[in-house]
Amino acid sequence: MNARVTQRHTGDPLPSWVEGPVKDAVLDVVRGADDEDSPRFVPVSDRVAAFDNDGTLWAEKPEPVQLRFLLGKLQDAVRNDPALADVEPYLALATGDRRFFGAVADQDPDAVGALLHAIGQAWAGASAEEFDAEVRRYFESERHERFGCRFTDLVYAPMRELIDLMHAHGWRVFVCSGGGRDFMRVIAEQSWGLHRERVIGSAPDHAYRDGQVVRVAAMSEPLALGPGKPEHLYSRTGQLPVFACGNGDVDVEMLQSSTFALVIDHDDPEREYAYTDGATRVLDAARTRGWTTVSMREDWSRVFTWDR
Amino acid sequence: MNARVTQRHTGDPLPSWVEGPVKDAVLDVVRGADDEDSPRFVPVSDRVAAFDNDGTLWAEKPEPVQLRFLLGKLQDAVRNDPALADVEPYLALATGDRRFFGAVADQDPDAVGALLHAIGQAWAGASAEEFDAEVRRYFESERHERFGCRFTDLVYAPMRELIDLMHAHGWRVFVCSGGGRDFMRVIAEQSWGLHRERVIGSAPDHAYRDGQVVRVAAMSEPLALGPGKPEHLYSRTGQLPVFACGNGDVDVEMLQSSTFALVIDHDDPEREYAYTDGATRVLDAARTRGWTTVSMREDWSRVFTWDR
């Protein structure tokens, strides 16, 4: 794969990680898998690692890029059909009323259902190629509010190094995100050096019609959030992950299902963001269960490839 | 992967294939993918191949081993609860009435629904580990009626050589079978040299509960049959296959969705079986569309590893 940076066997395979116990723990797990005499040994067939995406592999503030993409699409829909503005979620978008999205964030079933229905409708009938092209155009045209870069340039340099190191040690790395599977697949190779089939996420159903794959409005599988993460991972890989990494409360079950859990703590307001919203449960679980926690401020010598 | 036989760069990579146009066509496609100047060139990221299982990777007569496994389980259920014998599919099993299974074979929705419901009930609440252990015991204990061997010894030697050759040329090989995904995953590594995540198939839902994955009775995703095959392949891999291989009418859509289609014709009653039931449409399509067709009798110098 072109985009993949092969690790050299000499030199530091994780140059963006600060020397210390967190880096040591990560190196032990990744490299220990090779050593049959190590308690960290993992048979090759079981070396499955799972990474959340938003806030784990790239920045998710001020809002995940995919949420931005989805809401833009719904705003287009209501512009094309003003009658939609009478119902949620279009009503909330048209009036700027934040209560509806607060209810979505709180996992209110009616609000989540209305949002998913609108998203399903937005692309119903689009071919896979059409959807991919729309996503590609979006990444080309949009820039991050604070950093001014493309959203694909918000991938964390230390995580890209970690993925490459895992590949060098025979791990199969999967992204497992609550975000849209097909949205992420468009940028998976360039961003993470991962083939499309390594991306697991939420997705509508697709139908094979007239020789092509077409999106339909229904969504039969659960969202890849909370218990949905280990469920999707089992469905796709036939096992629970040996290594898992996340940063949000929706990652707790995936982390708990793994042998080694790594949590990203966003405590770096200068280089990235400092926040614990949506992460209080996972940070508590990390303390209670002894999961390894990365302080972005302390444990990463650079966050983005352009730092320093 | 231990079970994988690495192809040597010297010598014949497909020793069980008879020299001729079929072998040449297969070698052209598999190796041509590497050659940027060839019309067969395929970028590494797109090198996805899909193989049906029953009748394509191993023998499916007198009945697919998994059907045998499922029916045995349903017979156990009716022995434990004789009241079940009043309803289908248990009634058909108890009385030997073949009409119900004829209706299943004809894809009658009521019959298929009743059978899937019974299968869902049979393992509802079983953990993934328990199910795997049951499948493993089955493969250990059961023998094929005609050949007297384990069912895992019914893998076609030429197909195993082809999978290994594809791996050597950077293809990612997936099994895409209407059969049970989790059943096949148990033997995927030993039989085909494939990690579990390379097996796509029909499956019930699973729930993550109390730290483990448990089978539930419902089945949200479609069966991986007919159009369900390209749909499952898109869902799992993010693309349609470049190379596809099958032998049954339920493979037509998957073959049609691929760039290169290979069809296995069972015309070898001495070494295997001769039949066209469930394959008339696919054999017609192969003729009409110019798909490459393997005559087991003419194109394979051995069928099973123990031949000759």
Coordinates of C-alpha atoms in Angstrom, one line a residue:
Chain A
M1 CA 0.0 0.0 0.0
N2 CA 1.6 3.3 -1.2
A3 CA 0.6 5.3 1.8
R4 CA 2.0 3.0 4.4
V5 CA 5.3 3.9 5.9
T6 CA 7.2 0.8 6.7
Q7 CA 8.9 0.9 10.1
R8 CA 12.6 0.4 10.1
H9 CA 13.9 -2.2 12.4
T10 CA 16.5 0.3 13.7
G11 CA 15.7 3.6 15.2
D12 CA 12.7 4.6 17.2
P13 CA 9.4 3.2 15.7
L14 CA 7.3 5.7 17.7
P15 CA 9.3 9.0 17.4
S16 CA 6.2 11.2 18.3
W17 CA 5.8 9.4 21.6
V18 CA 7.6 10.7 24.7
E19 CA 9.9 8.2 26.5
G20 CA 8.1 6.9 29.6
P21 CA 5.8 4.3 31.0
V22 CA 3.0 4.8 28.5
K23 CA 5.3 4.4 25.5
D24 CA 6.9 1.4 27.1
A25 CA 3.5 -0.2 27.7
V26 CA 2.5 0.3 24.1
L27 CA 5.8 -1.1 22.8
D28 CA 5.6 -4.1 25.1
V29 CA 2.2 -5.1 23.9
V30 CA 2.8 -4.5 20.2
R31 CA 6.2 -6.2 20.0
G32 CA 5.6 -8.7 22.8
A33 CA 3.0 -10.4 20.6
D34 CA 6.0 -11.8 18.5
D35 CA 7.8 -13.4 21.5
E36 CA 6.6 -16.9 22.3
D37 CA 8.3 -16.7 25.7
S38 CA 6.6 -13.4 26.7
P39 CA 3.3 -13.2 28.6
R40 CA 2.4 -10.7 25.9
F41 CA 2.7 -13.4 23.1
V42 CA -0.4 -13.5 20.8
P43 CA -0.7 -16.1 18.0
V44 CA -0.7 -14.4 14.6
S45 CA -4.2 -15.4 13.8
D46 CA -5.5 -13.5 16.9
R47 CA -3.6 -10.3 16.4
V48 CA -6.6 -8.0 15.9
A49 CA -6.5 -4.4 17.0
A50 CA -9.4 -2.0 17.0
F51 CA -9.2 1.8 17.1
D52 CA -12.1 4.3 17.5
N53 CA -11.8 7.2 15.0
D54 CA -13.1 10.6 16.2
G55 CA -10.9 11.8 19.0
T56 CA -8.7 8.7 18.8
L57 CA -7.2 8.7 15.3
W58 CA -8.0 12.4 14.5
A59 CA -9.4 15.5 16.1
E60 CA -13.1 15.7 16.7
K61 CA -13.5 19.3 17.9
P62 CA -15.4 21.6 17.5
E63 CA -17.5 18.7 16.0
P64 CA -16.7 15.5 14.2
V65 CA -16.2 16.2 10.5
Q66 CA -18.8 13.7 9.6
L67 CA -21.5 15.4 11.7
R68 CA -20.6 18.5 9.9
F69 CA -21.0 16.7 6.6
L70 CA -24.3 15.1 7.6
L71 CA -25.8 18.4 8.8
G72 CA -24.7 20.2 5.7
K73 CA -26.5 17.6 3.6
L74 CA -29.7 17.9 5.7
Q75 CA -29.5 21.7 5.3
D76 CA -29.3 21.2 1.5
A77 CA -32.4 19.0 1.7
V78 CA -34.5 21.6 3.6
R79 CA -33.4 24.3 1.1
N80 CA -34.6 22.1 -1.7
D81 CA -37.9 21.2 0.0
P82 CA -38.9 23.9 2.5
A83 CA -41.8 21.8 3.7
L84 CA -39.3 19.6 5.5
A85 CA -38.6 22.5 8.0
D86 CA -41.8 21.5 9.9
V87 CA -40.3 18.2 11.2
E88 CA -37.2 17.2 13.0
P89 CA -34.3 17.2 12.5
Y90 CA -34.8 19.8 9.8
L91 CA -36.8 22.0 12.1
A92 CA -33.9 22.2 14.6
L93 CA -31.5 23.0 11.8
A94 CA -33.7 25.7 10.3
T95 CA -34.4 27.4 13.7
G96 CA -31.0 26.8 15.3
D97 CA -32.8 25.1 18.2
R98 CA -30.2 23.0 20.1
R99 CA -32.7 21.0 22.1
F100 CA -33.1 18.3 19.4
F101 CA -29.4 17.7 19.1
G102 CA -29.1 17.7 22.9
A103 CA -31.7 14.8 22.8
V104 CA -29.6 13.0 20.2
A105 CA -26.5 13.4 22.3
D106 CA -28.5 11.9 25.3
Q107 CA -29.4 8.9 23.0
D108 CA -33.1 9.8 23.2
P109 CA -34.6 7.0 20.9
D110 CA -37.1 9.3 19.1
A111 CA -34.5 11.9 18.4
V112 CA -31.9 9.4 17.2
G113 CA -34.6 7.6 15.1
A114 CA -35.6 10.9 13.4
L115 CA -32.0 11.8 12.7
L116 CA -31.2 8.4 11.3
H117 CA -34.3 8.4 9.2
A118 CA -33.3 11.8 7.7
I119 CA -29.8 10.6 7.0
G120 CA -31.2 7.4 5.3
Q121 CA -33.5 9.5 3.1
A122 CA -30.7 11.9 2.2
W123 CA -28.7 9.3 0.2
A124 CA -31.4 6.7 -0.6
G125 CA -30.8 5.5 -4.1
A126 CA -27.3 6.9 -4.5
S127 CA -24.8 4.4 -5.8
A128 CA -21.7 3.6 -3.8
E129 CA -19.6 5.4 -6.4
E130 CA -21.8 8.5 -6.2
F131 CA -21.6 8.6 -2.4
D132 CA -17.8 8.1 -2.4
A133 CA -17.4 11.0 -4.9
E134 CA -19.5 13.3 -2.8
V135 CA -17.4 12.5 0.3
R136 CA -14.2 13.0 -1.7
R137 CA -15.4 16.4 -2.9
Y138 CA -16.2 17.4 0.7
F139 CA -12.8 16.5 1.9
E140 CA -11.3 18.5 -1.0
S141 CA -13.3 21.6 -0.4
E142 CA -13.6 21.9 3.4
R143 CA -11.1 23.2 5.9
H144 CA -10.9 23.0 9.7
E145 CA -12.1 26.2 11.5
R146 CA -9.2 26.6 13.8
F147 CA -6.3 24.9 12.1
G148 CA -7.2 25.9 8.5
C149 CA -6.1 22.5 7.2
R150 CA -7.9 19.7 5.4
F151 CA -9.7 17.4 7.8
T152 CA -7.5 14.5 6.7
D153 CA -4.5 16.5 8.0
L154 CA -6.0 16.2 11.5
V155 CA -4.8 12.5 11.9
Y156 CA -2.6 12.2 15.0
A157 CA 1.0 11.5 14.0
P158 CA 1.6 9.2 17.0
M159 CA -1.4 7.1 16.1
R160 CA -0.3 6.7 12.5
E161 CA 3.1 5.6 13.8
L162 CA 1.4 3.1 16.1
I163 CA -0.6 1.6 13.2
D164 CA 2.5 1.2 11.1
L165 CA 4.3 -0.4 13.9
M166 CA 1.4 -2.8 14.5
H167 CA 1.5 -3.8 10.8
A168 CA 5.2 -4.5 11.0
H169 CA 4.5 -6.9 13.9
G170 CA 1.7 -8.8 12.1
W171 CA -1.3 -7.1 13.7
R172 CA -4.4 -6.6 11.6
V173 CA -5.6 -3.1 12.5
F174 CA -9.3 -2.2 12.3
V175 CA -11.0 1.1 12.7
C176 CA -14.3 0.7 14.7
S177 CA -16.2 3.9 14.8
G178 CA -19.7 5.0 15.5
G179 CA -19.3 7.2 12.5
G180 CA -20.3 6.3 9.0
R181 CA -18.4 3.3 7.6
D182 CA -18.5 4.4 4.0
F183 CA -17.5 8.0 4.8
M184 CA -14.4 6.8 6.5
R185 CA -13.5 4.2 3.9
V186 CA -12.9 6.9 1.3
I187 CA -10.0 8.3 3.3
A188 CA -8.8 5.1 5.0
E189 CA -5.9 4.4 2.8
Q190 CA -4.4 7.9 2.6
S191 CA -5.1 8.6 6.3
W192 CA -4.2 5.4 8.1
G193 CA -2.6 3.1 5.5
L194 CA -5.6 0.8 5.9
H195 CA -7.5 -1.0 3.1
R196 CA -11.2 -0.3 3.0
E197 CA -12.2 -3.6 4.5
R198 CA -10.4 -2.6 7.7
V199 CA -13.0 0.1 8.5
I200 CA -16.0 -0.9 10.6
G201 CA -18.7 1.6 11.4
S202 CA -22.3 2.5 11.3
A203 CA -24.0 2.1 7.9
P204 CA -27.3 1.9 6.1
D205 CA -28.3 -1.2 4.1
H206 CA -27.2 -1.5 0.5
A207 CA -29.0 -3.3 -2.3
Y208 CA -27.3 -4.9 -5.4
R209 CA -29.4 -3.8 -8.3
D210 CA -28.7 -3.7 -12.1
G211 CA -25.1 -4.5 -11.5
Q212 CA -24.3 -1.9 -8.9
V213 CA -24.5 -1.4 -5.1
V214 CA -27.1 1.3 -4.1
R215 CA -27.7 2.8 -0.7
V216 CA -31.2 2.3 0.7
A217 CA -32.9 4.2 3.5
A218 CA -33.2 1.3 6.1
M219 CA -30.5 0.5 8.6
S220 CA -30.7 -3.1 9.8
E221 CA -27.5 -3.3 11.8
P222 CA -27.0 -1.5 15.1
L223 CA -24.9 1.7 15.3
A224 CA -21.3 0.9 16.2
L225 CA -21.5 2.6 19.6
G226 CA -21.3 1.2 23.1
P227 CA -22.0 -2.6 23.0
G228 CA -22.5 -2.2 19.2
K229 CA -18.7 -1.9 18.9
P230 CA -17.8 -5.4 20.2
E231 CA -20.8 -6.7 18.3
H232 CA -19.6 -5.2 15.0
L233 CA -16.1 -6.4 15.7
Y234 CA -17.2 -9.9 16.3
S235 CA -19.4 -9.9 13.2
R236 CA -16.5 -8.6 11.1
T237 CA -13.5 -10.3 12.6
G238 CA -14.8 -13.4 14.4
Q239 CA -13.2 -12.4 17.7
L240 CA -12.9 -9.7 20.2
P241 CA -9.9 -7.4 19.8
V242 CA -6.7 -8.2 21.7
F243 CA -5.7 -4.5 21.5
A244 CA -8.3 -1.6 21.6
C245 CA -7.9 2.1 21.7
G246 CA -10.6 4.8 22.3
N247 CA -11.3 8.1 23.9
G248 CA -15.1 8.3 24.5
D249 CA -17.8 6.9 26.7
V250 CA -19.1 5.0 23.6
D251 CA -15.8 3.1 23.6
V252 CA -16.1 1.6 27.1
E253 CA -17.5 -1.8 26.0
M254 CA -15.0 -2.2 23.2
L255 CA -12.1 -1.4 25.6
Q256 CA -13.5 -3.7 28.2
S257 CA -13.8 -6.5 25.6
S258 CA -10.1 -6.3 24.7
T259 CA -7.0 -7.7 26.4
F260 CA -5.1 -4.4 26.4
A261 CA -7.0 -1.1 26.5
L262 CA -5.5 2.3 25.6
V263 CA -7.4 5.5 26.3
I264 CA -6.6 8.9 24.9
D265 CA -7.1 11.8 27.3
H266 CA -7.6 15.2 25.6
D267 CA -5.7 17.5 27.9
D268 CA -3.8 19.6 25.4
P269 CA -5.5 23.0 24.8
E270 CA -2.5 24.5 23.1
R271 CA -1.8 21.9 20.4
E272 CA -5.3 20.3 20.2
Y273 CA -8.2 20.6 22.7
A274 CA -8.8 20.0 26.4
Y275 CA -12.2 18.4 27.2
T276 CA -13.9 15.6 29.1
D277 CA -17.4 15.9 27.8
G278 CA -18.5 12.5 26.5
A279 CA -15.4 11.0 28.2
T280 CA -16.1 11.0 31.9
R281 CA -17.1 7.3 32.1
V282 CA -14.2 6.1 30.0
L283 CA -11.6 8.1 32.0
D284 CA -13.1 6.7 35.3
A285 CA -13.1 3.2 33.9
A286 CA -9.4 3.6 32.9
R287 CA -8.5 4.6 36.5
T288 CA -10.6 1.8 38.0
R289 CA -9.5 -1.0 35.7
G290 CA -5.9 0.1 35.2
W291 CA -6.1 0.8 31.5
T292 CA -3.2 2.7 30.0
T293 CA -4.1 6.3 29.5
V294 CA -2.3 8.6 27.1
S295 CA -2.0 12.2 28.2
M296 CA -1.8 14.0 24.9
R297 CA 0.1 16.9 26.6
E298 CA 2.6 14.7 28.4
D299 CA 3.0 11.5 26.2
W300 CA 3.0 12.9 22.7
S301 CA 6.0 15.0 21.5
R302 CA 3.9 16.1 18.5
V303 CA 0.2 15.8 17.8
F304 CA -0.1 16.5 14.1
T305 CA 2.5 15.9 11.4
W306 CA 2.9 19.6 11.0
D307 CA 3.8 20.2 14.7
R308 CA 7.4 21.4 15.3
Chain B
M1 CA -0.1 -18.2 9.3
N2 CA 1.0 -21.7 10.0
A3 CA -1.3 -23.4 7.6
R4 CA -0.4 -21.3 4.7
V5 CA 1.8 -22.8 2.1
T6 CA 4.0 -20.1 0.6
Q7 CA 4.3 -20.4 -3.1
R8 CA 7.8 -20.7 -4.5
H9 CA 8.7 -18.3 -7.2
T10 CA 10.2 -21.2 -9.2
G11 CA 8.2 -24.2 -10.3
D12 CA 4.5 -24.5 -11.1
P13 CA 2.3 -22.6 -8.6
L14 CA -0.8 -24.6 -9.6
P15 CA 0.5 -28.2 -9.9
S16 CA -3.1 -29.7 -9.6
W17 CA -4.3 -27.7 -12.6
V18 CA -3.9 -29.3 -16.1
E19 CA -2.0 -27.2 -18.6
G20 CA -4.5 -25.5 -21.0
P21 CA -6.6 -22.4 -21.6
V22 CA -8.4 -22.4 -18.2
K23 CA -5.1 -22.6 -16.2
D24 CA -3.6 -20.0 -18.4
A25 CA -6.6 -17.6 -17.9
V26 CA -6.4 -18.0 -14.1
L27 CA -2.6 -17.4 -14.0
D28 CA -3.0 -14.4 -16.3
V29 CA -5.6 -12.8 -14.0
V30 CA -3.8 -13.5 -10.7
R31 CA -0.3 -12.6 -11.8
G32 CA -1.3 -9.9 -14.3
A33 CA -2.6 -7.8 -11.4
D34 CA 1.1 -7.1 -10.5
D35 CA 2.0 -5.8 -14.0
E36 CA 1.3 -2.1 -14.5
D37 CA 1.7 -2.5 -18.2
S38 CA -0.9 -5.3 -18.4
P39 CA -4.6 -4.8 -19.1
R40 CA -5.0 -7.2 -16.1
F41 CA -3.2 -4.7 -13.7
V42 CA -5.1 -4.1 -10.5
P43 CA -4.0 -1.6 -7.8
V44 CA -3.1 -3.4 -4.6
S45 CA -5.9 -1.7 -2.7
D46 CA -8.5 -3.2 -5.1
R47 CA -7.2 -6.8 -5.2
V48 CA -10.2 -8.4 -3.5
A49 CA -11.2 -11.9 -4.5
A50 CA -14.4 -13.8 -3.4
F51 CA -14.9 -17.5 -3.3
D52 CA -18.2 -19.4 -2.6
N53 CA -17.6 -22.3 -0.3
D54 CA -19.9 -25.4 -0.8
G55 CA -19.1 -26.9 -4.2
T56 CA -16.4 -24.3 -4.9
L57 CA -13.8 -24.8 -2.2
W58 CA -15.0 -28.2 -1.0
A59 CA -17.4 -31.0 -1.9
E60 CA -21.1 -30.3 -1.1
K61 CA -22.5 -33.8 -1.9
P62 CA -24.5 -35.7 -0.8
E63 CA -25.4 -32.5 1.2
P64 CA -23.4 -29.6 2.5
V65 CA -21.8 -30.5 5.8
Q66 CA -23.4 -27.5 7.5
L67 CA -26.9 -28.6 6.5
R68 CA -26.1 -31.9 8.0
F69 CA -24.9 -30.2 11.2
L70 CA -28.0 -28.0 11.4
L71 CA -30.4 -30.8 10.8
G72 CA -28.7 -32.9 13.4
K73 CA -29.1 -30.1 15.9
L74 CA -32.8 -29.7 15.1
Q75 CA -33.3 -33.5 15.5
D76 CA -31.7 -33.2 19.0
A77 CA -34.1 -30.3 19.8
V78 CA -37.1 -32.4 18.9
R79 CA -35.8 -35.4 20.9
N80 CA -35.5 -33.1 23.9
D81 CA -38.9 -31.5 23.4
P82 CA -41.3 -33.9 21.5
A83 CA -44.0 -31.2 21.4
L84 CA -41.9 -29.5 18.7
A85 CA -42.7 -32.3 16.3
D86 CA -46.0 -30.7 15.6
V87 CA -44.5 -27.7 13.7
E88 CA -42.1 -27.2 10.8
P89 CA -39.2 -27.8 10.3
Y90 CA -39.2 -30.4 13.2
L91 CA -42.3 -32.1 11.7
A92 CA -40.6 -32.7 8.4
L93 CA -37.6 -34.1 10.2
A94 CA -39.7 -36.4 12.5
T95 CA -41.8 -37.8 9.6
G96 CA -39.2 -37.8 6.9
D97 CA -41.5 -35.7 4.7
R98 CA -39.3 -34.1 2.0
R99 CA -41.9 -31.5 0.9
F100 CA -40.9 -28.9 3.5
F101 CA -37.2 -29.1 2.5
G102 CA -38.3 -28.9 -1.2
A103 CA -40.0 -25.7 -0.4
V104 CA -36.9 -24.4 1.4
A105 CA -34.8 -25.3 -1.7
D106 CA -37.4 -23.4 -3.8
Q107 CA -36.9 -20.3 -1.5
D108 CA -40.5 -20.4 -0.3
P109 CA -40.5 -17.5 2.2
D110 CA -42.6 -19.3 4.8
A111 CA -40.5 -22.4 4.7
V112 CA -37.2 -20.5 4.8
G113 CA -38.6 -18.3 7.6
A114 CA -39.6 -21.4 9.7
L115 CA -36.2 -23.0 9.2
L116 CA -34.2 -19.8 10.1
H117 CA -36.4 -19.4 13.1
A118 CA -35.6 -22.9 14.3
I119 CA -31.9 -22.4 13.7
G120 CA -32.0 -19.1 15.6
Q121 CA -33.7 -20.8 18.5
A122 CA -31.3 -23.7 18.5
W123 CA -28.3 -21.7 19.6
A124 CA -29.9 -18.6 21.2
G125 CA -28.0 -17.7 24.3
A126 CA -24.9 -19.7 23.4
S127 CA -21.6 -17.8 23.7
A128 CA -19.4 -17.5 20.7
E129 CA -16.9 -19.9 22.4
E130 CA -19.6 -22.5 23.1
F131 CA -20.7 -22.4 19.5
D132 CA -17.2 -22.7 18.2
A133 CA -16.5 -25.7 20.5
E134 CA -19.6 -27.5 19.3
V135 CA -18.5 -27.0 15.6
R136 CA -15.0 -28.2 16.4
R137 CA -16.4 -31.4 18.1
Y138 CA -18.6 -32.0 15.0
F139 CA -15.7 -31.8 12.6
E140 CA -13.7 -34.1 14.9
S141 CA -16.4 -36.8 15.1
E142 CA -18.1 -36.8 11.7
R143 CA -16.9 -38.5 8.5
H144 CA -18.0 -38.2 4.9
E145 CA -20.4 -41.0 3.8
R146 CA -18.6 -41.9 0.6
F147 CA -15.0 -40.9 1.1
G148 CA -14.7 -41.8 4.8
C149 CA -12.6 -38.8 5.6
R150 CA -13.1 -35.7 7.8
F151 CA -15.1 -33.0 6.1
T152 CA -12.2 -30.6 6.3
D153 CA -10.3 -33.1 4.0
L154 CA -12.8 -32.4 1.2
V155 CA -11.2 -29.1 0.4
Y156 CA -10.2 -29.1 -3.3
A157 CA -6.4 -29.2 -3.7
P158 CA -6.5 -26.9 -6.8
M159 CA -8.4 -24.2 -4.9
R160 CA -6.0 -24.2 -2.0
E161 CA -3.2 -23.8 -4.5
L162 CA -5.1 -20.9 -6.1
I163 CA -5.7 -19.1 -2.8
D164 CA -2.0 -19.4 -1.8
L165 CA -1.0 -18.1 -5.3
M166 CA -3.3 -15.1 -4.8
H167 CA -1.8 -14.4 -1.4
A168 CA 1.6 -14.4 -3.0
H169 CA 0.4 -11.8 -5.5
G170 CA -1.1 -9.4 -2.9
W171 CA -4.8 -10.4 -3.3
R172 CA -7.0 -10.4 -0.2
V173 CA -9.1 -13.6 -0.5
F174 CA -12.6 -13.7 1.1
V175 CA -14.9 -16.7 1.3
C176 CA -18.5 -15.5 0.6
S177 CA -20.9 -18.3 1.3
G178 CA -24.6 -18.7 1.9
G179 CA -23.6 -21.0 4.7
G180 CA -23.1 -20.1 8.3
R181 CA -20.3 -17.5 8.8
D182 CA -19.4 -18.7 12.3
F183 CA -19.4 -22.4 11.3
M184 CA -16.9 -21.8 8.5
R185 CA -14.7 -19.5 10.6
V186 CA -13.8 -22.4 12.9
I187 CA -12.0 -24.2 10.1
A188 CA -10.9 -21.3 7.9
E189 CA -7.3 -21.2 8.9
Q190 CA -6.6 -24.9 8.7
S191 CA -8.7 -25.4 5.5
W192 CA -7.9 -22.4 3.4
G193 CA -5.1 -20.5 5.2
L194 CA -7.5 -17.6 5.8
H195 CA -7.9 -15.6 9.0
R196 CA -11.4 -15.6 10.5
E197 CA -12.2 -12.1 9.2
R198 CA -11.9 -13.3 5.7
V199 CA -15.0 -15.4 6.0
I200 CA -18.3 -13.7 5.0
G201 CA -21.5 -15.7 5.3
S202 CA -25.0 -15.9 6.8
A203 CA -25.3 -15.2 10.5
P204 CA -27.7 -14.5 13.3
D205 CA -27.3 -11.3 15.4
H206 CA -24.9 -11.3 18.4
A207 CA -25.2 -9.3 21.6
Y208 CA -22.3 -8.2 23.8
R209 CA -23.4 -9.0 27.3
D210 CA -21.4 -9.4 30.6
G211 CA -18.1 -9.3 28.8
Q212 CA -18.9 -11.8 26.1
V213 CA -20.5 -12.2 22.7
V214 CA -23.7 -14.2 22.7
R215 CA -25.8 -15.5 19.8
V216 CA -29.4 -14.2 19.7
A217 CA -32.3 -15.7 17.7
A218 CA -32.9 -12.8 15.4
M219 CA -31.2 -12.4 12.0
S220 CA -31.1 -8.7 10.8
E221 CA -28.8 -9.1 7.8
P222 CA -29.9 -10.9 4.6
L223 CA -28.7 -14.4 3.8
A224 CA -25.5 -14.3 1.7
L225 CA -27.2 -15.8 -1.3
G226 CA -28.0 -14.3 -4.8
P227 CA -27.9 -10.5 -4.5
G228 CA -27.0 -10.9 -0.8
K229 CA -23.5 -12.0 -1.9
P230 CA -22.5 -8.7 -3.5
E231 CA -24.3 -6.9 -0.7
H232 CA -22.4 -8.7 2.0
L233 CA -19.1 -8.2 0.0
Y234 CA -19.7 -4.5 -0.3
S235 CA -20.6 -4.2 3.4
R236 CA -17.4 -6.1 4.5
T237 CA -14.9 -4.9 1.9
G238 CA -16.1 -1.6 0.6
Q239 CA -16.1 -2.7 -3.0
L240 CA -17.2 -5.4 -5.4
P241 CA -14.7 -8.2 -6.0
V242 CA -12.3 -8.1 -8.9
F243 CA -12.1 -11.9 -9.0
A244 CA -15.0 -14.2 -8.1
C245 CA -15.5 -17.9 -8.2
G246 CA -18.6 -20.0 -7.6
N247 CA -20.5 -23.0 -8.8
G248 CA -24.2 -22.5 -8.0
D249 CA -27.2 -20.4 -9.2
V250 CA -26.9 -18.5 -5.9
D251 CA -23.5 -17.3 -7.0
V252 CA -24.7 -15.6 -10.3
E253 CA -24.9 -12.1 -8.9
M254 CA -21.5 -12.3 -7.2
L255 CA -19.9 -13.5 -10.4
Q256 CA -21.7 -10.8 -12.4
S257 CA -20.5 -8.2 -10.0
S258 CA -16.8 -9.1 -10.5
T259 CA -14.3 -8.3 -13.2
F260 CA -13.2 -11.9 -13.7
A261 CA -15.6 -14.8 -13.0
L262 CA -14.6 -18.4 -12.6
V263 CA -17.2 -21.2 -12.5
I264 CA -16.7 -24.7 -11.3
D265 CA -18.5 -27.4 -13.3
H266 CA -19.0 -30.6 -11.4
D267 CA -18.6 -33.2 -14.2
D268 CA -16.3 -35.7 -12.4
P269 CA -18.4 -38.7 -11.1
E270 CA -15.3 -40.8 -10.5
R271 CA -13.2 -38.5 -8.4
E272 CA -16.0 -36.3 -7.0
Y273 CA -19.6 -35.9 -8.3
A274 CA -21.4 -35.0 -11.6
Y275 CA -24.4 -32.8 -11.2
T276 CA -26.1 -29.7 -12.5
D277 CA -28.9 -29.3 -10.0
G278 CA -28.8 -25.8 -8.5
A279 CA -26.3 -24.9 -11.2
T280 CA -28.2 -24.6 -14.5
R281 CA -28.5 -20.9 -14.4
V282 CA -24.9 -20.3 -13.5
L283 CA -23.6 -22.7 -16.2
D284 CA -25.9 -20.9 -18.8
A285 CA -24.6 -17.5 -17.6
A286 CA -21.0 -18.7 -18.0
R287 CA -21.7 -19.7 -21.6
T288 CA -23.6 -16.5 -22.4
R289 CA -21.2 -14.1 -20.7
G290 CA -18.0 -15.9 -21.6
W291 CA -17.0 -16.6 -18.0
T292 CA -14.1 -19.1 -17.5
T293 CA -15.5 -22.5 -16.6
V294 CA -13.4 -25.2 -14.9
S295 CA -14.2 -28.8 -15.9
M296 CA -13.2 -30.7 -12.8
R297 CA -12.7 -33.8 -14.9
E298 CA -10.6 -32.0 -17.6
D299 CA -8.9 -29.1 -15.9
W300 CA -7.8 -30.6 -12.5
S301 CA -5.2 -33.3 -12.3
R302 CA -6.2 -34.0 -8.8
V303 CA -9.3 -33.0 -6.8
F304 CA -8.4 -33.8 -3.2
T305 CA -5.0 -33.8 -1.6
W306 CA -5.1 -37.6 -1.3
D307 CA -5.8 -38.2 -5.1
R308 CA -3.0 -40.0 -6.9

